[in-house]
Structure formats: C-alpha cells, structure tokens
Amino acid sequence: MPLDEFSIIQKYFSSLGESQGISLGVGDDCAILDIPKGKQLAVTVDTLVEGIHFPVRASPADIAHRSLRVNLSDIAAMGADPHWFTLALTLPEVSDSWLHQFSQALLTDALSFGCALVGGDTTAGPLSITIQVLGTVSQGKPLIRGGAQEGDSIYITGSLGEGAAALSLFDATSDLARIATKDTLNRLLQRFYRPEPRLKEGAYLRDLASAAIDISDGLIADLGHIAKSSGLGANIELDRLPIASWLLALAEPSYIEDWVLFGGDDYELCFTVPNRNKDLIESMISSRELNAVYIGKMSKIPGVRCFDSRGQAVELKKSGYQHF
Ligand SMILES: [Mg+2]
C-alpha cells in the first residue's frame, strides 16, 4: 500500500538538518521558531516545476540540491544566515526510492549549509517542489538592492555563463550536448544542479557592500535591478567579466557573451562597494579570502552600459530572462 501523507513526512522528512532556535519543528500545525534578539527574519521562496525549471526525469538528488540551493542563494544575497526551511512537495506518485534519494540529498545540503526542515506539505499532482528558506540578519543590516551610491564599484563573485551554458544542454536545438566532452558536460550539470550559494561571501559583505543581488536572471537584468532600485545606472567593462577558461573553449564568443550577460542561473553575487571599503575588499580578493572581481562602477545615468577595453560603448542585443 502506498504511503499516506503522514507516513511520508514521518519516514522521510521528520528530522532533516540541524539548526538553532527550533522551539517546535515538524509534526504540529505550525513550527515555532525563536528569532535571536537584534535579528530580523529573512524569508524567500521558490517553486521548481518539472519540465519547466528542470528536465523531466532529472534525478531526485539533483532536484533536491537545486531546490534548496537556489533559495539559499537569495538568503546569501541579503547577507543573511539560513536557519530553517519548509517544503511543499507535489508528487505524481509515491515512490520510496525517489523519496529516499530526494530526502537524503536534501539532508546533505541542509547539514552542510546549516539549516533544518521545520515543516511542509505533500500533495498529489505533477512533480513540483516549493522550498521556503527562513534566515536571520542583524537588525537594519540586510544587503538590499537599493543601497548603491554613484561611484560605488561593482563586483561579481565566482564566474559567469556556466548556468546558461548548462541550460542550453537541455535545448534540443543546441548541439552543445553532442560536442562537449564528458568532463565539460559534468561540470555544466554540476553547475546547474548544485549551484554554490555564496553564503560565506554574503556574510563577509554585510558590513562592506552597499547593495547586492544574486544572478538568477542574467547579469544585465540583475545589475539592472540594483541600478533601478538605487535610482542609478551602471557601467561595466566587458573584458573584466569573470569567465572560466574551460567555458571560453566551448563555444563562439557571441554565444559566450550571451550566456554571460543575459543567461541566468549562475547564482553568483553581484554587489557594489563604496570607495571607503574598496581597499579592504581588494585585499580580501588578493589574499583569496574572497573570490570576486571588479567589473565596473555605478553611474548617475540610468541603464546598464557595457564598454570594451578601449573604453568604447558596446551595443547590447538582448534583455534578460522573462518569466512570463
Ligand atoms: Mg534573487
């Protein structure tokens, strides 16, 4: 007999991860959580639907990793610490092996990122996963999008373009899956299913950055959000954009540019730094404490503009990912 909802929760989701402040976890009508004094709650939610946000027949472990990590990336972008999460799982059928793999992968990430499942819901229907992460941030200290000032320096963590390149693996009209080596394929899939939430970087940036966002819709679109929210514009130098050398070897420069500027799903942080903190950020980068690069400056003129190495403006062709 298939498991009912109560048994699914008992068997797979009653004790998943560890965190502070859980007065009452899974098993009652609500979870009861203690928010430490001087902290504010940071809340984010994301739904992933099979066939839209990940390919049909993706492995349960892959789906679990991505579902939690995209949310943790939003927590990182606020300079917050994750503590708790809830899960709403819609399943076409109850499969023990699917649930086992899914919950084990979720447990691995919950433990490594320091958060715990505190509640959820299961329903029958087309496969979809909704995770809500709750974190805390010091009172009045969240890294919001609208905090940048004119002249602030713009930085990016990690490297860009791999998330969008990975997406094109799932596109039947793209020949990337055929031409890429096994090693490259694995790197791209890893990047797609296990994006690295930049929590450590977000914590460093709390007191140093003026604004931050995680890159989910593409650099131009997401930096555009910082610019607009701050009532400013941004100038970026294309030659400074961080691109992994193995990615450069993978496709024509025009594809790469498209992936880097307009492709989403990188889950790197884009952040701005006021002049007074720039030396400190640069020294953290030099000592490899912080993996980030400078890419440009905030400007008074609205919009995001790109420049080449000679300082010439470069015309952009596309705009970022639209959800609808
Ligand atoms: Mg975000």
GROMACS .gro file of C-alpha atoms and ligand atoms in nm:
model
  325
    1MET     CA    1   0.000   0.000   0.000
    2PRO     CA    2   0.140   0.342  -0.089
    3LEU     CA    3   0.238   0.567   0.197
    4ASP     CA    4  -0.009   0.834   0.303
    5GLU     CA    5   0.096   1.193   0.362
    6PHE     CA    6   0.153   1.147   0.733
    7SER     CA    7   0.372   0.839   0.678
    8ILE     CA    8   0.576   1.015   0.406
    9ILE     CA    9   0.653   1.302   0.641
   10GLN     CA   10   0.729   1.066   0.931
   11LYS     CA   11   0.955   0.844   0.725
   12TYR     CA   12   1.148   1.096   0.518
   13PHE     CA   13   1.105   1.447   0.650
   14SER     CA   14   1.061   1.440   1.027
   15SER     CA   15   1.423   1.509   1.111
   16LEU     CA   16   1.618   1.673   0.836
   17GLY     CA   17   1.911   1.900   0.915
   18GLU     CA   18   2.015   2.087   1.226
   19SER     CA   19   1.968   2.442   1.338
   20GLN     CA   20   1.926   2.670   1.635
   21GLY     CA   21   1.602   2.826   1.752
   22ILE     CA   22   1.358   2.541   1.681
   23SER     CA   23   1.110   2.552   1.967
   24LEU     CA   24   0.878   2.317   1.776
   25GLY     CA   25   0.970   2.153   1.444
   26VAL     CA   26   0.794   1.912   1.207
   27GLY     CA   27   0.482   1.744   1.341
   28ASP     CA   28   0.247   2.008   1.476
   29ASP     CA   29   0.018   2.253   1.298
   30CYS     CA   30   0.297   2.510   1.278
   31ALA     CA   31   0.664   2.524   1.353
   32ILE     CA   32   0.760   2.760   1.636
   33LEU     CA   33   1.091   2.936   1.586
   34ASP     CA   34   1.291   3.168   1.809
   35ILE     CA   35   1.442   3.471   1.642
   36PRO     CA   36   1.751   3.587   1.834
   37LYS     CA   37   1.737   3.935   1.982
   38GLY     CA   38   1.866   4.202   1.748
   39LYS     CA   39   1.794   3.992   1.439
   40GLN     CA   40   1.533   4.021   1.164
   41LEU     CA   41   1.374   3.737   0.969
   42ALA     CA   42   1.476   3.698   0.601
   43VAL     CA   43   1.226   3.490   0.403
   44THR     CA   44   1.241   3.364   0.046
   45VAL     CA   45   1.052   3.102  -0.158
   46ASP     CA   46   1.098   2.935  -0.496
   47THR     CA   47   0.895   2.678  -0.688
   48LEU     CA   48   1.058   2.437  -0.931
   49VAL     CA   49   0.828   2.259  -1.174
   50GLU     CA   50   0.933   1.952  -1.368
   51GLY     CA   51   0.974   2.021  -1.739
   52ILE     CA   52   0.997   2.396  -1.679
   53HIS     CA   53   1.269   2.453  -1.420
   54PHE     CA   54   1.444   2.119  -1.456
   55PRO     CA   55   1.421   1.847  -1.721
   56VAL     CA   56   1.176   1.559  -1.699
   57ARG     CA   57   1.342   1.257  -1.534
   58ALA     CA   58   1.610   1.460  -1.357
   59SER     CA   59   1.743   1.260  -1.064
   60PRO     CA   60   1.571   1.314  -0.728
   61ALA     CA   61   1.905   1.408  -0.570
   62ASP     CA   62   1.973   1.669  -0.840
   63ILE     CA   63   1.627   1.819  -0.793
   64ALA     CA   64   1.671   1.835  -0.416
   65HIS     CA   65   2.009   2.008  -0.436
   66ARG     CA   66   1.889   2.269  -0.682
   67SER     CA   67   1.561   2.337  -0.499
   68LEU     CA   68   1.731   2.420  -0.172
   69ARG     CA   69   2.035   2.596  -0.316
   70VAL     CA   70   1.851   2.848  -0.533
   71ASN     CA   71   1.673   2.963  -0.218
   72LEU     CA   72   1.995   2.974  -0.016
   73SER     CA   73   2.139   3.195  -0.289
   74ASP     CA   74   1.868   3.454  -0.217
   75ILE     CA   75   1.949   3.435   0.154
   76ALA     CA   76   2.319   3.491   0.069
   77ALA     CA   77   2.230   3.790  -0.147
   78MET     CA   78   2.070   3.959   0.156
   79GLY     CA   79   2.376   3.898   0.372
   80ALA     CA   80   2.156   3.673   0.588
   81ASP     CA   81   2.225   3.336   0.756
   82PRO     CA   82   1.993   3.045   0.674
   83HIS     CA   83   1.839   2.855   0.967
   84TRP     CA   84   1.512   2.689   0.871
   85PHE     CA   85   1.317   2.580   0.564
   86THR     CA   86   0.977   2.444   0.469
   87LEU     CA   87   0.898   2.213   0.179
   88ALA     CA   88   0.581   2.170  -0.026
   89LEU     CA   89   0.617   1.864  -0.244
   90THR     CA   90   0.374   1.771  -0.521
   91LEU     CA   91   0.432   1.416  -0.644
   92PRO     CA   92   0.274   1.231  -0.936
   93GLU     CA   93   0.320   0.903  -0.746
   94VAL     CA   94   0.464   0.785  -0.418
   95SER     CA   95   0.795   0.614  -0.488
   96ASP     CA   96   1.002   0.501  -0.192
   97SER     CA   97   1.325   0.509  -0.386
   98TRP     CA   98   1.254   0.860  -0.522
   99LEU     CA   99   1.166   0.992  -0.176
  100HIS     CA  100   1.468   0.826  -0.020
  101GLN     CA  101   1.713   0.979  -0.270
  102PHE     CA  102   1.541   1.318  -0.259
  103SER     CA  103   1.536   1.340   0.122
  104GLN     CA  104   1.896   1.215   0.159
  105ALA     CA  105   2.024   1.480  -0.084
  106LEU     CA  106   1.823   1.746   0.098
  107LEU     CA  107   1.969   1.627   0.428
  108THR     CA  108   2.326   1.651   0.295
  109ASP     CA  109   2.276   2.012   0.188
  110ALA     CA  110   2.075   2.105   0.498
  111LEU     CA  111   2.365   1.987   0.714
  112SER     CA  112   2.634   2.149   0.505
  113PHE     CA  113   2.456   2.486   0.488
  114GLY     CA  114   2.337   2.483   0.849
  115CYS     CA  115   1.960   2.475   0.814
  116ALA     CA  116   1.681   2.238   0.915
  117LEU     CA  117   1.343   2.142   0.771
  118VAL     CA  118   1.072   2.264   1.008
  119GLY     CA  119   0.753   2.191   0.820
  120GLY     CA  120   0.591   2.103   0.491
  121ASP     CA  121   0.313   1.958   0.289
  122THR     CA  122   0.275   1.681   0.032
  123THR     CA  123   0.014   1.668  -0.244
  124ALA     CA  124  -0.056   1.452  -0.548
  125GLY     CA  125  -0.008   1.613  -0.889
  126PRO     CA  126   0.261   1.697  -1.148
  127LEU     CA  127   0.608   1.700  -0.988
  128SER     CA  128   0.683   2.034  -0.827
  129ILE     CA  129   0.897   2.139  -0.533
  130THR     CA  130   0.845   2.457  -0.334
  131ILE     CA  131   1.103   2.543  -0.074
  132GLN     CA  132   1.089   2.840   0.154
  133VAL     CA  133   1.402   2.932   0.345
  134LEU     CA  134   1.396   3.142   0.660
  135GLY     CA  135   1.711   3.309   0.781
  136THR     CA  136   1.816   3.593   1.004
  137VAL     CA  137   2.005   3.912   0.951
  138SER     CA  138   2.118   4.172   1.203
  139GLN     CA  139   1.857   4.441   1.263
  140GLY     CA  140   1.878   4.709   0.994
  141LYS     CA  141   2.171   4.535   0.818
  142PRO     CA  142   2.023   4.346   0.521
  143LEU     CA  143   2.210   4.385   0.192
  144ILE     CA  144   1.928   4.534  -0.013
  145ARG     CA  145   1.930   4.609  -0.387
  146GLY     CA  146   1.865   4.977  -0.343
  147GLY     CA  147   2.168   5.078  -0.137
  148ALA     CA  148   2.421   5.163  -0.410
  149GLN     CA  149   2.561   5.515  -0.449
  150GLU     CA  150   2.705   5.686  -0.753
  151GLY     CA  151   3.073   5.587  -0.794
  152ASP     CA  152   3.041   5.260  -0.599
  153SER     CA  153   3.247   4.979  -0.751
  154ILE     CA  154   3.065   4.676  -0.892
  155TYR     CA  155   3.194   4.323  -0.822
  156ILE     CA  156   3.095   3.969  -0.917
  157THR     CA  157   3.176   3.651  -0.723
  158GLY     CA  158   3.294   3.334  -0.899
  159SER     CA  159   3.243   3.315  -1.274
  160LEU     CA  160   2.955   3.375  -1.513
  161GLY     CA  161   2.792   3.200  -1.806
  162GLU     CA  162   2.805   2.839  -1.692
  163GLY     CA  163   2.445   2.832  -1.571
  164ALA     CA  164   2.315   2.945  -1.909
  165ALA     CA  165   2.551   2.710  -2.095
  166ALA     CA  166   2.412   2.426  -1.883
  167LEU     CA  167   2.056   2.529  -1.975
  168SER     CA  168   2.139   2.501  -2.342
  169LEU     CA  169   2.227   2.134  -2.283
  170PHE     CA  170   1.854   2.080  -2.232
  171ASP     CA  171   1.763   2.266  -2.551
  172ALA     CA  172   1.701   2.018  -2.834
  173THR     CA  173   1.811   2.274  -3.099
  174SER     CA  174   2.152   2.319  -2.936
  175ASP     CA  175   2.436   2.084  -3.031
  176LEU     CA  176   2.631   2.156  -2.712
  177ALA     CA  177   2.542   1.822  -2.554
  178ARG     CA  178   2.695   1.647  -2.859
  179ILE     CA  179   3.016   1.846  -2.889
  180ALA     CA  180   3.105   1.885  -2.521
  181THR     CA  181   3.348   1.639  -2.361
  182LYS     CA  182   3.225   1.424  -2.075
  183ASP     CA  183   3.423   1.632  -1.831
  184THR     CA  184   3.264   1.954  -1.956
  185LEU     CA  185   2.917   1.802  -1.951
  186ASN     CA  186   2.966   1.701  -1.589
  187ARG     CA  187   3.091   2.046  -1.495
  188LEU     CA  188   2.788   2.211  -1.657
  189LEU     CA  189   2.537   1.973  -1.499
  190GLN     CA  190   2.707   2.016  -1.164
  191ARG     CA  191   2.677   2.391  -1.204
  192PHE     CA  192   2.309   2.363  -1.291
  193TYR     CA  193   2.201   2.120  -1.022
  194ARG     CA  194   2.439   2.222  -0.748
  195PRO     CA  195   2.487   2.596  -0.772
  196GLU     CA  196   2.706   2.718  -0.485
  197PRO     CA  197   2.508   2.957  -0.265
  198ARG     CA  198   2.755   3.235  -0.177
  199LEU     CA  199   2.669   3.239   0.192
  200LYS     CA  200   3.026   3.290   0.313
  201GLU     CA  201   3.071   3.581   0.072
  202GLY     CA  202   2.734   3.729   0.170
  203ALA     CA  203   2.844   3.720   0.535
  204TYR     CA  204   3.172   3.899   0.451
  205LEU     CA  205   2.986   4.162   0.254
  206ARG     CA  206   2.732   4.250   0.524
  207ASP     CA  207   2.928   4.542   0.654
  208LEU     CA  208   3.126   4.623   0.340
  209ALA     CA  209   2.887   4.624   0.042
  210SER     CA  210   2.623   4.888  -0.027
  211ALA     CA  211   2.393   4.663  -0.235
  212ALA     CA  212   2.379   4.303  -0.356
  213ILE     CA  213   2.174   4.064  -0.568
  214ASP     CA  214   2.221   3.705  -0.678
  215ILE     CA  215   2.240   3.647  -1.051
  216SER     CA  216   1.942   3.435  -1.143
  217ASP     CA  217   1.808   3.622  -1.446
  218GLY     CA  218   2.138   3.733  -1.605
  219LEU     CA  219   2.397   3.997  -1.519
  220ILE     CA  220   2.239   4.276  -1.722
  221ALA     CA  221   1.892   4.215  -1.580
  222ASP     CA  222   2.007   4.166  -1.221
  223LEU     CA  223   2.258   4.452  -1.213
  224GLY     CA  224   1.973   4.649  -1.372
  225HIS     CA  225   1.767   4.573  -1.059
  226ILE     CA  226   2.040   4.715  -0.834
  227ALA     CA  227   2.068   5.020  -1.058
  228LYS     CA  228   1.695   5.084  -1.074
  229SER     CA  229   1.635   5.024  -0.703
  230SER     CA  230   1.923   5.260  -0.622
  231GLY     CA  231   1.795   5.527  -0.865
  232LEU     CA  232   2.117   5.494  -1.067
  233GLY     CA  233   2.276   5.328  -1.371
  234ALA     CA  234   2.582   5.106  -1.414
  235ASN     CA  235   2.885   5.095  -1.644
  236ILE     CA  236   3.061   4.763  -1.688
  237GLU     CA  237   3.385   4.670  -1.862
  238LEU     CA  238   3.328   4.357  -2.072
  239ASP     CA  239   3.693   4.249  -2.057
  240ARG     CA  240   3.677   4.222  -1.680
  241LEU     CA  241   3.383   3.981  -1.666
  242PRO     CA  242   3.488   3.656  -1.495
  243ILE     CA  243   3.458   3.365  -1.740
  244ALA     CA  244   3.607   3.021  -1.674
  245SER     CA  245   3.870   2.928  -1.933
  246TRP     CA  246   3.704   2.592  -1.996
  247LEU     CA  247   3.384   2.775  -2.085
  248LEU     CA  248   3.567   3.004  -2.330
  249ALA     CA  249   3.688   2.694  -2.510
  250LEU     CA  250   3.334   2.566  -2.550
  251ALA     CA  251   3.163   2.799  -2.796
  252GLU     CA  252   3.183   3.103  -3.025
  253PRO     CA  253   3.247   3.434  -2.845
  254SER     CA  254   2.896   3.558  -2.931
  255TYR     CA  255   2.737   3.262  -2.750
  256ILE     CA  256   2.963   3.311  -2.451
  257GLU     CA  257   2.872   3.680  -2.435
  258ASP     CA  258   2.506   3.589  -2.447
  259TRP     CA  259   2.542   3.335  -2.166
  260VAL     CA  260   2.745   3.571  -1.951
  261LEU     CA  261   2.535   3.885  -1.996
  262PHE     CA  262   2.183   3.755  -2.043
  263GLY     CA  263   2.186   3.393  -1.929
  264GLY     CA  264   2.060   3.337  -1.579
  265ASP     CA  265   2.113   3.059  -1.331
  266ASP     CA  266   2.467   3.147  -1.227
  267TYR     CA  267   2.371   3.222  -0.865
  268GLU     CA  268   2.680   3.434  -0.818
  269LEU     CA  269   2.654   3.756  -0.620
  270CYS     CA  270   2.673   4.094  -0.790
  271PHE     CA  271   2.749   4.360  -0.528
  272THR     CA  272   2.852   4.721  -0.501
  273VAL     CA  273   3.120   4.863  -0.272
  274PRO     CA  274   3.157   5.224  -0.158
  275ASN     CA  275   3.503   5.379  -0.204
  276ARG     CA  276   3.576   5.372   0.170
  277ASN     CA  277   3.561   4.989   0.169
  278LYS     CA  278   3.723   4.925  -0.168
  279ASP     CA  279   4.079   4.871  -0.038
  280LEU     CA  280   3.957   4.617   0.215
  281ILE     CA  281   3.761   4.427  -0.049
  282GLU     CA  282   4.063   4.432  -0.284
  283SER     CA  283   4.289   4.297  -0.010
  284MET     CA  284   4.040   4.019   0.068
  285ILE     CA  285   4.043   3.933  -0.302
  286SER     CA  286   4.427   3.936  -0.319
  287SER     CA  287   4.454   3.708  -0.018
  288ARG     CA  288   4.193   3.477  -0.177
  289GLU     CA  289   3.963   3.520   0.118
  290LEU     CA  290   3.702   3.649  -0.123
  291ASN     CA  291   3.657   3.508  -0.474
  292ALA     CA  292   3.533   3.814  -0.664
  293VAL     CA  293   3.635   4.055  -0.941
  294TYR     CA  294   3.575   4.422  -1.008
  295ILE     CA  295   3.370   4.480  -1.324
  296GLY     CA  296   3.266   4.846  -1.325
  297LYS     CA  297   3.109   5.140  -1.147
  298MET     CA  298   2.768   5.274  -1.059
  299SER     CA  299   2.679   5.587  -1.253
  300LYS     CA  300   2.419   5.862  -1.232
  301ILE     CA  301   2.285   5.786  -1.582
  302PRO     CA  302   2.005   5.521  -1.570
  303GLY     CA  303   2.053   5.188  -1.751
  304VAL     CA  304   2.333   4.932  -1.773
  305ARG     CA  305   2.604   5.009  -2.030
  306CYS     CA  306   2.893   4.793  -2.149
  307PHE     CA  307   3.236   4.916  -2.261
  308ASP     CA  308   3.524   4.743  -2.439
  309SER     CA  309   3.890   4.761  -2.340
  310ARG     CA  310   3.938   5.088  -2.532
  311GLY     CA  311   3.651   5.248  -2.343
  312GLN     CA  312   3.415   5.234  -2.642
  313ALA     CA  313   3.046   5.170  -2.570
  314VAL     CA  314   2.926   4.829  -2.690
  315GLU     CA  315   2.568   4.791  -2.809
  316LEU     CA  316   2.374   4.514  -2.629
  317LYS     CA  317   2.139   4.289  -2.820
  318LYS     CA  318   1.908   4.120  -2.574
  319SER     CA  319   1.737   4.167  -2.242
  320GLY     CA  320   1.732   3.921  -1.951
  321TYR     CA  321   1.511   3.621  -1.887
  322GLN     CA  322   1.139   3.693  -1.868
  323HIS     CA  323   0.936   3.459  -1.652
  324PHE     CA  324   0.612   3.513  -1.847
  325MG      MG  325   1.749   3.659  -0.608
   0.00000   0.00000   0.00000
